[in-house]
Every structure is written in C-alpha cells, then in structure tokens.
Coordinates of C-alpha atoms in Angstrom, one line a residue:
X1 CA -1.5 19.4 59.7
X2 CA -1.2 20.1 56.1
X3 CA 0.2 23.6 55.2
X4 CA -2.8 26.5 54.2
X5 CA -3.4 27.4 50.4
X6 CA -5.8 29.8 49.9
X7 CA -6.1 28.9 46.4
X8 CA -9.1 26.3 45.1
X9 CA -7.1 22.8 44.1
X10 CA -7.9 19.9 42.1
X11 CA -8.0 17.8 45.2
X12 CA -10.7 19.9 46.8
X13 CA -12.9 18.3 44.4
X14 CA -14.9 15.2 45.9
X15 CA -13.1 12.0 45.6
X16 CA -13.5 8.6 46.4
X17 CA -10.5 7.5 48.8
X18 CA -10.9 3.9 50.1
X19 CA -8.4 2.8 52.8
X20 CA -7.2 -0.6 52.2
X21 CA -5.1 -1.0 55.0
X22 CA -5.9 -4.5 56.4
X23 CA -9.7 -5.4 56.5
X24 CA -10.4 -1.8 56.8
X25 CA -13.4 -0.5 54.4
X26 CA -13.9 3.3 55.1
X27 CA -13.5 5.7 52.2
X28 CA -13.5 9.6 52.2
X29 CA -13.5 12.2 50.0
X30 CA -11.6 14.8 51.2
X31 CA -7.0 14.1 51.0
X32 CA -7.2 15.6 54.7
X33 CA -9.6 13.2 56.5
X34 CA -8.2 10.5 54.2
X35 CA -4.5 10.9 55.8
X36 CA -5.7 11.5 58.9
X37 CA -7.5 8.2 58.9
X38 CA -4.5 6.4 58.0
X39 CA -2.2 8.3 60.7
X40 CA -5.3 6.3 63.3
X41 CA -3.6 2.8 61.6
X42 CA -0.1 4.3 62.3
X43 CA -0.6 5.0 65.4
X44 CA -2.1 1.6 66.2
X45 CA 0.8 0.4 65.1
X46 CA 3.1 2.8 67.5
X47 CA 5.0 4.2 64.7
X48 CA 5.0 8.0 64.6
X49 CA 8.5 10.0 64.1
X50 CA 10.8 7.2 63.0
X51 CA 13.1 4.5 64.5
X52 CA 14.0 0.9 64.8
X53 CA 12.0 -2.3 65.3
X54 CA 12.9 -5.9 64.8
X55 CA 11.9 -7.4 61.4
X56 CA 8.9 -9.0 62.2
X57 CA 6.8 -5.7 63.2
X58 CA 7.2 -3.3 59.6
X59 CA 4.9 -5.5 57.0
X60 CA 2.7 -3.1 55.5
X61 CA -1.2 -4.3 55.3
X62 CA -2.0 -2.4 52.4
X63 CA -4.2 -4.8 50.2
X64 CA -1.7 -5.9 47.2
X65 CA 1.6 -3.8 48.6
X66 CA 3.9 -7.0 50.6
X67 CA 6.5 -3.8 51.7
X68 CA 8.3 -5.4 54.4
X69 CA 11.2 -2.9 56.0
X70 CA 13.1 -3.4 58.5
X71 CA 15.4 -0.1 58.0
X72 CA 13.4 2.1 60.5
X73 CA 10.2 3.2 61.3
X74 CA 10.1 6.3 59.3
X75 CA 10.7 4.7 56.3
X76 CA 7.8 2.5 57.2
X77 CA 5.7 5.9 58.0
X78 CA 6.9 7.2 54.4
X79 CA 5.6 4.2 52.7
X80 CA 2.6 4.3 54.3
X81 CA 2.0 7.6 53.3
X82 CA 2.7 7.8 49.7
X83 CA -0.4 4.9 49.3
X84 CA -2.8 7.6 50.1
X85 CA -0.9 9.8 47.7
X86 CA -0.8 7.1 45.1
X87 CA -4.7 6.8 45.9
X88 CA -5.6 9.8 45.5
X89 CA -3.5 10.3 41.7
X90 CA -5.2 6.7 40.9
X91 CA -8.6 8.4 41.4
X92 CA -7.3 11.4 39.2
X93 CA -6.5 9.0 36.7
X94 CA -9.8 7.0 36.6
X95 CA -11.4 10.6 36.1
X96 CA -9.3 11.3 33.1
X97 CA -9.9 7.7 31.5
X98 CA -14.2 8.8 31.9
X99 CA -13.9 11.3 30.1
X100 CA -11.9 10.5 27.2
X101 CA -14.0 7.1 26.8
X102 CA -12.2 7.0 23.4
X103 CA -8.8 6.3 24.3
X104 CA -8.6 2.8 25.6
X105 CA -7.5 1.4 28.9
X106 CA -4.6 0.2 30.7
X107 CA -3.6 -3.9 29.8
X108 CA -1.3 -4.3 32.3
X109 CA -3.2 -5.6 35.1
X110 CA -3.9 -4.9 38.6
X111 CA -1.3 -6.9 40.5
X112 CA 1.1 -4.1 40.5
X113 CA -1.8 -1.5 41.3
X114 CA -0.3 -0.7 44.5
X115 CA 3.1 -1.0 44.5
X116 CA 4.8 2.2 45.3
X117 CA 8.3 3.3 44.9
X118 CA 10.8 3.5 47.5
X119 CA 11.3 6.6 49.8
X120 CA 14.6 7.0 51.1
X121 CA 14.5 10.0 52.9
X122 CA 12.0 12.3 54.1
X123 CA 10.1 15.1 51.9
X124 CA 12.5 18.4 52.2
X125 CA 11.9 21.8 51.1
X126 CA 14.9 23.7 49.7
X127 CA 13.0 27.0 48.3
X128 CA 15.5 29.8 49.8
X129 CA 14.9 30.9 53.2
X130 CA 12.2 28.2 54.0
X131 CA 12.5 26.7 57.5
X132 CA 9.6 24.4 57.1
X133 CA 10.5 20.5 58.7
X134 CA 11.0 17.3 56.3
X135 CA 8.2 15.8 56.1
X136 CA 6.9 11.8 55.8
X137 CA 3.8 12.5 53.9
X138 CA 4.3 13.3 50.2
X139 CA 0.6 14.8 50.2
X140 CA 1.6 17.8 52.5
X141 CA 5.1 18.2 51.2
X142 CA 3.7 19.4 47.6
X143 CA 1.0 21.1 48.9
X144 CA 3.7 23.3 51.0
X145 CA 6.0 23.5 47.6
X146 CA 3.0 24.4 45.7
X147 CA 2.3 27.4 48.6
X148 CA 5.6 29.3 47.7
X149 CA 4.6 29.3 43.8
X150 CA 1.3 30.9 44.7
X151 CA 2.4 33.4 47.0
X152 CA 4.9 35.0 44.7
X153 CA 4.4 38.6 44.3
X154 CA 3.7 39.1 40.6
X155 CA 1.5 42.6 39.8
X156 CA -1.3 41.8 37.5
X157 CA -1.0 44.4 35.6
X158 CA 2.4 43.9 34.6
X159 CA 2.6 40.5 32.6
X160 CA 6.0 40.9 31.2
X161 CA 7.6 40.8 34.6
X162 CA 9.3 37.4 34.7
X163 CA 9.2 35.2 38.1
X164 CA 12.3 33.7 39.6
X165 CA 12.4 30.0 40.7
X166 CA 13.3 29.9 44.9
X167 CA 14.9 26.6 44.2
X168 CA 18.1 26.2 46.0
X169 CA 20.8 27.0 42.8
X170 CA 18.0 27.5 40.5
X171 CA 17.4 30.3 38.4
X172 CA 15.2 29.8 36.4
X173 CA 12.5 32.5 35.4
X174 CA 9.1 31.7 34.0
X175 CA 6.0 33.8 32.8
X176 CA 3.4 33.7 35.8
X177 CA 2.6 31.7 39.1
X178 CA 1.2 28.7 36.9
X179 CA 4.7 28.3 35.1
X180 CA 6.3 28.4 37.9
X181 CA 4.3 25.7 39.5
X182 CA 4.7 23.5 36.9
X183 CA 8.7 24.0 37.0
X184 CA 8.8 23.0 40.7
X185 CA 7.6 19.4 40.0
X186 CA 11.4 19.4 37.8
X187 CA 13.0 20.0 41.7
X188 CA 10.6 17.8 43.8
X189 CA 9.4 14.9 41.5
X190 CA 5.7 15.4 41.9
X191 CA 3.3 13.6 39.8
X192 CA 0.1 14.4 38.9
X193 CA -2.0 11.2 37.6
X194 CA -1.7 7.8 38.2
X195 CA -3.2 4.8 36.2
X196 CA -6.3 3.6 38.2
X197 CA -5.5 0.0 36.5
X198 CA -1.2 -1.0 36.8
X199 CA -0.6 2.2 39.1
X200 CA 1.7 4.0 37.2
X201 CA 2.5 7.4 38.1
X202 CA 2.7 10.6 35.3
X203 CA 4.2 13.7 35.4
X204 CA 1.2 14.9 33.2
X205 CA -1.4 13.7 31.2
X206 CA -0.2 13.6 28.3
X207 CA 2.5 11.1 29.1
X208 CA -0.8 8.9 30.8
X209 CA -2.3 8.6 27.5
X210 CA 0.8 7.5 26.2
X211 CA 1.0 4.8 28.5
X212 CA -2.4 3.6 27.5
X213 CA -2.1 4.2 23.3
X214 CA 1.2 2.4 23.4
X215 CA -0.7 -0.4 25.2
X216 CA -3.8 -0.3 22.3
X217 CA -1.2 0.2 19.3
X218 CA 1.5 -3.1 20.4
X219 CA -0.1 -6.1 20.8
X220 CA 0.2 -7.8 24.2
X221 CA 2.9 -6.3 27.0
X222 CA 5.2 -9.1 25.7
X223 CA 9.1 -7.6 28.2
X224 CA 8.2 -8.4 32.0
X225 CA 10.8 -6.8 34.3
X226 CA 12.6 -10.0 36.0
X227 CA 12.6 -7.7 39.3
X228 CA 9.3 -6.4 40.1
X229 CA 7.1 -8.2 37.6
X230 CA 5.9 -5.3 35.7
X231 CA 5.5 -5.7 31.9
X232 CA 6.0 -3.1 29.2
X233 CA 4.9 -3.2 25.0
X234 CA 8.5 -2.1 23.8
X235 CA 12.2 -3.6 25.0
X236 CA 13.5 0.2 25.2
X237 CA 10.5 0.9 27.7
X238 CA 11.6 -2.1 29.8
X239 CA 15.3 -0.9 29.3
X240 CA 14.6 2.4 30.8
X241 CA 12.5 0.8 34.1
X242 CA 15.3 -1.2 35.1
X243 CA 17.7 1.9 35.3
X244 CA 15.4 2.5 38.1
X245 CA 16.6 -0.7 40.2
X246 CA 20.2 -0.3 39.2
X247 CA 22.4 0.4 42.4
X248 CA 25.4 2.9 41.7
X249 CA 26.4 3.4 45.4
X250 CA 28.6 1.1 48.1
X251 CA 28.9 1.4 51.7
X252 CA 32.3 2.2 52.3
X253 CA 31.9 -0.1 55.8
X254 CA 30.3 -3.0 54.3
X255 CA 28.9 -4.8 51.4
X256 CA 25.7 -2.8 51.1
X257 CA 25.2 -1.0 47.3
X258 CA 22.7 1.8 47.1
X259 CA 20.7 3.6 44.4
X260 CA 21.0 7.0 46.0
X261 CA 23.6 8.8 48.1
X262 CA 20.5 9.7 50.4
X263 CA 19.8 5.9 50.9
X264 CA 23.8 5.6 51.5
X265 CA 23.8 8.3 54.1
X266 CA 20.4 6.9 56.0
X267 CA 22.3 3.6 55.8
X268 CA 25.4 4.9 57.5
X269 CA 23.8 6.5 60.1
X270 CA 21.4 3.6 61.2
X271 CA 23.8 0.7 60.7
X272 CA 27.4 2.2 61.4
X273 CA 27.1 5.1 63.4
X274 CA 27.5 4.5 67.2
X275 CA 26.0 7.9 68.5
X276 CA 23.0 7.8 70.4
X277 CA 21.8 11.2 71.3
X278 CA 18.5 11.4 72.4
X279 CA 18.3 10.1 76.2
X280 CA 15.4 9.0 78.8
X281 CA 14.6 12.1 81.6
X282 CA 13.9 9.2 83.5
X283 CA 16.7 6.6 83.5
X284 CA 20.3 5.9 81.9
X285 CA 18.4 4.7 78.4
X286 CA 19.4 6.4 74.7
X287 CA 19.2 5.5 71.4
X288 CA 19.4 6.8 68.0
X289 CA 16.3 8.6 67.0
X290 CA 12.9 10.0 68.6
X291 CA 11.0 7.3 67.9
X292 CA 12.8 4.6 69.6
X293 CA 13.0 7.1 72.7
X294 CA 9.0 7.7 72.6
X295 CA 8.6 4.1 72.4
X296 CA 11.3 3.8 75.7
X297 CA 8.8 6.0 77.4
X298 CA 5.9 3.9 77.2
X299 CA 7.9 1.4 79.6
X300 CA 7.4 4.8 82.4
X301 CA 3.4 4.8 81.6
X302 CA 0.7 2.7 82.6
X303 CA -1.3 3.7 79.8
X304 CA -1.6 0.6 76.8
X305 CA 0.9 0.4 74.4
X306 CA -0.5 -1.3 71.5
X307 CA -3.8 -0.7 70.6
X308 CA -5.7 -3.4 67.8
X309 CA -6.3 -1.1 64.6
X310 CA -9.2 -3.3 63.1
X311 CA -12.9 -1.6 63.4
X312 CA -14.9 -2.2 66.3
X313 CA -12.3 -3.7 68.1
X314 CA -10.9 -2.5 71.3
X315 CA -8.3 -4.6 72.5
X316 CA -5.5 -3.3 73.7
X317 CA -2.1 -4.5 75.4
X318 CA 1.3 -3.2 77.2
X319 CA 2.9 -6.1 74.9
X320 CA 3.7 -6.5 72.0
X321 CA 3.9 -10.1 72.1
X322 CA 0.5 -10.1 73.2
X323 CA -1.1 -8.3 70.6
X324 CA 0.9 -10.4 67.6
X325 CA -1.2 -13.2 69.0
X326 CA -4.5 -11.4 69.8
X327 CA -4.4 -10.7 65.5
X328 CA -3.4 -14.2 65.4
X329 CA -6.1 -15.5 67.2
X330 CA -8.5 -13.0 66.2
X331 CA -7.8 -11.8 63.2
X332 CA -5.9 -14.0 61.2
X333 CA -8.9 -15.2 58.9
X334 CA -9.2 -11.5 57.5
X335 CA -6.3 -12.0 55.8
X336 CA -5.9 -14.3 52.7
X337 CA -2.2 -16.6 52.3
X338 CA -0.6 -14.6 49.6
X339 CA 3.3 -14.7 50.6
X340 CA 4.7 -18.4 49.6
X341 CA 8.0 -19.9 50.4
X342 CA 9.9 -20.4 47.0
X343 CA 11.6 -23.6 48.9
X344 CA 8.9 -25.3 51.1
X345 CA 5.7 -23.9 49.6
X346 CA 4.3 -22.6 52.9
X347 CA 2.2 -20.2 52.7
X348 CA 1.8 -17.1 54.7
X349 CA -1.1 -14.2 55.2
X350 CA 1.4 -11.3 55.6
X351 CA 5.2 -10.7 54.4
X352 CA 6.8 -10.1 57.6
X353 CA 5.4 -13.6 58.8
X354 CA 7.5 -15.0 55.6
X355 CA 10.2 -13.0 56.5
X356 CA 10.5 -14.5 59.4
X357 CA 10.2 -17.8 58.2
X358 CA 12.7 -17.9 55.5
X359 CA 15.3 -16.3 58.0
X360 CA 15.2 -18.4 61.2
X361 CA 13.8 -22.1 59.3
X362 CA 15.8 -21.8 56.0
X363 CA 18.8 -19.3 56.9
X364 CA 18.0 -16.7 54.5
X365 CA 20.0 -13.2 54.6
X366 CA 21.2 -10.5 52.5
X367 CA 24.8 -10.2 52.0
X368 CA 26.1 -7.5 55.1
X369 CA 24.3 -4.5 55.0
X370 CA 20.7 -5.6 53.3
X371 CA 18.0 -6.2 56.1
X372 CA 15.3 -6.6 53.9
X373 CA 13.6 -8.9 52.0
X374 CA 11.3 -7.6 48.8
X375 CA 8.4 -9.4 47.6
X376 CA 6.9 -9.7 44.0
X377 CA 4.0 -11.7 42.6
X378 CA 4.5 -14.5 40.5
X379 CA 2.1 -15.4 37.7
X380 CA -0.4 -17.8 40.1
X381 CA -0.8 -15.0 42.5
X382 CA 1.4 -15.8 45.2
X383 CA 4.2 -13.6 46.2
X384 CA 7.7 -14.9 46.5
X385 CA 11.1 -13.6 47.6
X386 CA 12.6 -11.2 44.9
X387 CA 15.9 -13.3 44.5
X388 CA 17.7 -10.5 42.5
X389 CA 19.4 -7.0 42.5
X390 CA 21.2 -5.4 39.8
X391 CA 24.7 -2.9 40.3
X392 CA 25.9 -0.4 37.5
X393 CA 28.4 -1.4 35.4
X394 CA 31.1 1.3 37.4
X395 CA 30.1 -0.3 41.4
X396 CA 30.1 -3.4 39.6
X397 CA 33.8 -2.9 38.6
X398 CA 34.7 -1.5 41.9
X399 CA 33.5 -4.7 43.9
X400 CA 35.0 -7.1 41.2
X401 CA 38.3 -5.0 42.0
X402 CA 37.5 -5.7 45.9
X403 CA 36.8 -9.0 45.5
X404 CA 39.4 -11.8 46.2
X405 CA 40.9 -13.9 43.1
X406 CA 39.0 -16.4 42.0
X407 CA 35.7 -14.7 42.6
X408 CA 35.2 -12.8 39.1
X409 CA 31.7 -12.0 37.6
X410 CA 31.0 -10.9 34.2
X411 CA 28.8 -7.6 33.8
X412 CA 28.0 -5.4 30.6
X413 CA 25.9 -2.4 32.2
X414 CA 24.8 -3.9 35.7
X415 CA 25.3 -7.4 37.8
X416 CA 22.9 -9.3 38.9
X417 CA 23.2 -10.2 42.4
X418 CA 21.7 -13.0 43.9
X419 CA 20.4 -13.5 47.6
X420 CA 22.3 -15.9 49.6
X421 CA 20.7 -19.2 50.7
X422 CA 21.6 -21.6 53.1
X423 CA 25.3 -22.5 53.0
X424 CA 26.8 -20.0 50.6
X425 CA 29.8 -17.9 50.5
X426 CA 28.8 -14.6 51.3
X427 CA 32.1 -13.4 49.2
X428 CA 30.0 -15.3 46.1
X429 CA 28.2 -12.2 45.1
X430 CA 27.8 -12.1 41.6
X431 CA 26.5 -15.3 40.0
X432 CA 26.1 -13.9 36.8
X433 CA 25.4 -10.9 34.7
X434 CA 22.0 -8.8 33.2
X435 CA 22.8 -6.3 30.8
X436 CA 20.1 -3.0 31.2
X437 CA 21.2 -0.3 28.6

C-alpha cells in the first residue's frame, strides 16, 4: 500500500489515468486505484517480487513501449510501474499546456510518448534512520520521501529556524518544509511534469516550457539520436541526451559494460554469483531470489498458475505453454505487427516474439553478458532491433587495452558497439567510433 500523507497533494486532484496495457481500456482517476489496476496485469502475468524467466515471457504490452528484459522479473515489475508514474506526470503536463494556451506545443511527436527510462535497481530511501523496504513502484517511493519532508518538526512561530536535510551525508538546511521538499528531488531524481505529446519528463515547469519554446523558436527538430530515435532543435541538446546511453562500467567477469555501478552490481549477482539462498519447505529446490521460489511453489498447488489478463476473459491454466497459445489463438488479432526483422522483414505483434525470432532463426546475441535486445521505431512505424551501444572514452580505452592485437578501434568520447550477427567474432567489438561531447 502506498505510504499515508496527511497533507492534500496535487495528485489528489481528479485525473484521467488510462491503462494501455495490452487491449485494456479502463481509466481512473485516482494514482492508487490506477496502480492497483496495473498490479491485477502483473499478477496475471505471475510476476510479483522479482526473479528469472526465459526471454520469451518479459515483453511489456504497454501500447508504444517494445521493453523486452530478460534480466529478471523485478526489473520487469519496475518498468511496469514507472508507466503509471510517467502517466500520471503526462496528465500533469497536458494540464499545464491548457492553461498557458499561449505557449505552443510539443513538435516531437508521439512515437516516443511512452518510452521510459531504465530502472536498475529498486526505489530506496536513505533519509537517516528510515527502515522503510525498496520499493518497485516510483509512485509510492516519492510519496514516502515526500512524508519525511512534511513531518519535520518546524514551530510556526519561529520562521528563522532552519531545517536540516535527513539525506544520508547531506547537510543541507533550507527555510521551511516546502524547501526542503523541493531539495529532496536533488537526492531521489523525482520529476514533476511530463510532456503529454514526446513524453519527456521535467524537474519543474519551468524547464517544460523550455522544451516547448525551444521547439516554437528552431525550426524543425533537425539532430535525431541514432539510439533511441528521439530528435532534439539544437546539436548541444542531442549532445547532452546521449551522455545518457554512454556506458562507463565493465564486468570484471565478462564482456558486459554498464552505465551505473548499481546495474554492475544487479548484473554480478544474477549472472555470476552461484548462491542460491532461498529454498522450497517442501523439497530439495533453491534459487536465487523470492520470486523464482514463489513461482517453485505453484508446482506444490493445485490452484491455476497463469491466469489470461484481457477483460472478460477467464481462462486460466497450470502451463505456461498453454496460455502463450491460448493469447495466440485468442488474442493475437488485438495486437497490431509492429516489431519487424531488420534482415527478413517478418513482422511480429509483440517484441519478445521478435526476440525470439532473431535469436533461434538468425543467431542473434549480445556479446557475453547482454541478454537483451532493445527496440526503437524507425521512420515507417515499425520497430527494429537497436543495433548500437556506445562506451565512454575511459571503458573504451580499458577494453581496447584488453583486447588482443589486431583488434584496435578508434574512439574520441565513446565507441560505438555493434550487435553481433550471424558468424562474427565476438572479440570484434568495436566496429567504429561516435563521438558524444
């Protein structure tokens, strides 16, 4: 449940939250009933606290998202949640655009709408003394950090004394609860608008209508970003999105580069790490995390397993090869073929389908390390494999240094890396160069 505030928030206000997971069509206008609603599609889906699956089960079918993971289940969770996050600032955002009717509107486009960043790790609070879980769902998490800024003692009638940020190793000291509030998004990243049109998120509104005067005073978004499609007015704009895709961190065990030491450490422990501590009461099973070991249980039950998530259908199975065909059978012309093979053209009505394909008919794979395969649209509308992903200059040196004679790359500020087709050298990492600074 989401943690108590007793103060009255922006969010309380009615909204319009539609659900766009798969066919689904219900909408609600309360952030509580909304997640709650998408936890029901979760749980169809038998993902609740994290854990492994094969690459064919995490495809996310939020309309215009193609996410496929195969990481873990948590990661899937996270993802899932942020999009009713990312709703709910889009909303926001639409509200803000009514009422300044002057200002213009957003050029970009809606193919990018919603496409939300990765989440590496779950949400965790590090005000002092704080023993509140991580937790998957964005909403929730700021609604917790906002809690500790509101219950600060501060005594009305003395507006001189100063109140001290509970941030781990901060110290800073601001004027008021409000202050303080809006110095906690610096620790946890929280945004408070989104564009209802490209889906950019803003730290205020001030920096939105930025993003839509820049857009009225340049003519045309003319820079596209080669890796996720998104266009920007200015070259420096585009400069400083692809920091964001820059990797600056290798696994010490394999070939896998990182942008975070976060994403380095979940990566260790799911790919490298041989200890399995959480064990079945009622055989000799274990595994890694809690989800996996919930899912084991389901093998002692009689009750279904899978359960179909589309409205006003009850279908329900023990397997899971079963229900992939019952949506197969079923379902299958609720979606529309958006994911394309870049080398036979076929066409596919979700990514994990195409993920799938390109791995078992064409021998697709990252280099060690990289299970999964990203998406982006093309201009026609279809969405193709992402081909590309960039190192900084410094873990582009390193693997250069690692690297065998004979296998040099060039690189100013990052390296483009290609993904490996059929018959390559997997030592043939870096094909050529893309400078980002």
């Amino acid at each position: 449940m989401p943690p108590a505030s007793k103060r009255a928030r922006k969010e309380d206000s009615p909204l319009e939250l539609a659900c766009e997971w798969g066919s689904c069509q219900e909408s609600f206008d309360r952030m509580q009933e909304f997640c709650e609603h998408v936890e029901g599609h979760l749980k169809a889906l038998d993902i609740e606290d994290g854990g492994n699956y094969s690459f064919e089960e995490h495809s996310c079918l939020w309309k215009d998202c193609g996410f496929c993971s195969v990481e873990n289940a948590e990661e899937f969770k996270r993802h899932v949640y942020f999009h009713c996050y990312h709703t709910k600032l889009k909303q926001w955002g639409q509200g803000v655009l009514k009422a300044q009717p002057g200002i213009g509107t957003c050029t970009i486009g809606l193919h990018n709408r919603n496409i939300v960043p990765d989440i590496t790790d779950n949400f965790i609070c590090q005000w002092e003394q704080c023993e509140q879980p991580s937790l998957a769902n964005p909403e929730w998490f700021y609604r917790h950090v906002e809690m500790h800024s509101m219950c600060m003692d501060v005594p009305s009638a003395d507006k001189e004394l100063l109140v001290r940020c509970g941030w781990k190793d901060c110290e800073a000291m601001f004027k008021g609860r409000f202050k303080l509030r809006e110095h906690l998004r610096s620790h946890t990243g929280e945004k408070v608008v989104a564009c209802p049109i490209c889906g950019g998120m803003f730290a205020n509104n001030t920096k939105f209508f930025d993003h839509i005067r820049r857009q009225t005073t340049i003519e045309g978004q003319r820079f596209q970003c080669s890796h996720c499609s998104k266009r920007f007015a200015t070259e420096r704009l585009l400069r400083d999105h692809m920091r964001n895709h820059v990797n600056h961190y290798k696994c010490p065990l394999c070939d896998m580069t990182c942008p975070s030491p976060s994403s380095l450490r979940n990566h260790i422990k799911f790919r490298h790490s041989n200890e399995k501590p959480y064990s079945c009461e009622y055989c000799e099973y274990s595994c890694k995390n809690l989800i996996d070991l919930r899912k084991h249980l389901d093998t002692h039950s009689t009750e279904p397993a899978y359960r179909c998530d589309f409205t006003n259908c009850d279908y329900t199975t023990r397997s899971l090869h079963s229900i992939k065909n019952h949506y197969k059978k079923v379902h299958e012309g609720d979606f529309v073929a958006r994911y394309k093979c870049h080398v036979c053209e076929q066409c596919f009505t979700r990514g994990n389908n195409l993920t799938a394909h390109l791995r078992k008919k064409h021998q697709f794979k990252w280099p060690p390390g990289h299970p999964r395969f990203r998406y982006r649209e093309h201009e026609d509308g279809f969405m193709r494999l992402q081909l590309i992903r960039y190192e900084s200059v410094e873990l582009t040196e390193q693997l250069m240094r690692e690297r065998p004679e004979g296998h040099e790359g060039e690189g100013e500020d990052a390296a483009r890396t290609d993904i490996l087709g059929p018959g390559e050298d997997e030592g043939e990492l870096f094909k050529d160069s893309h400078s980002v600074d």
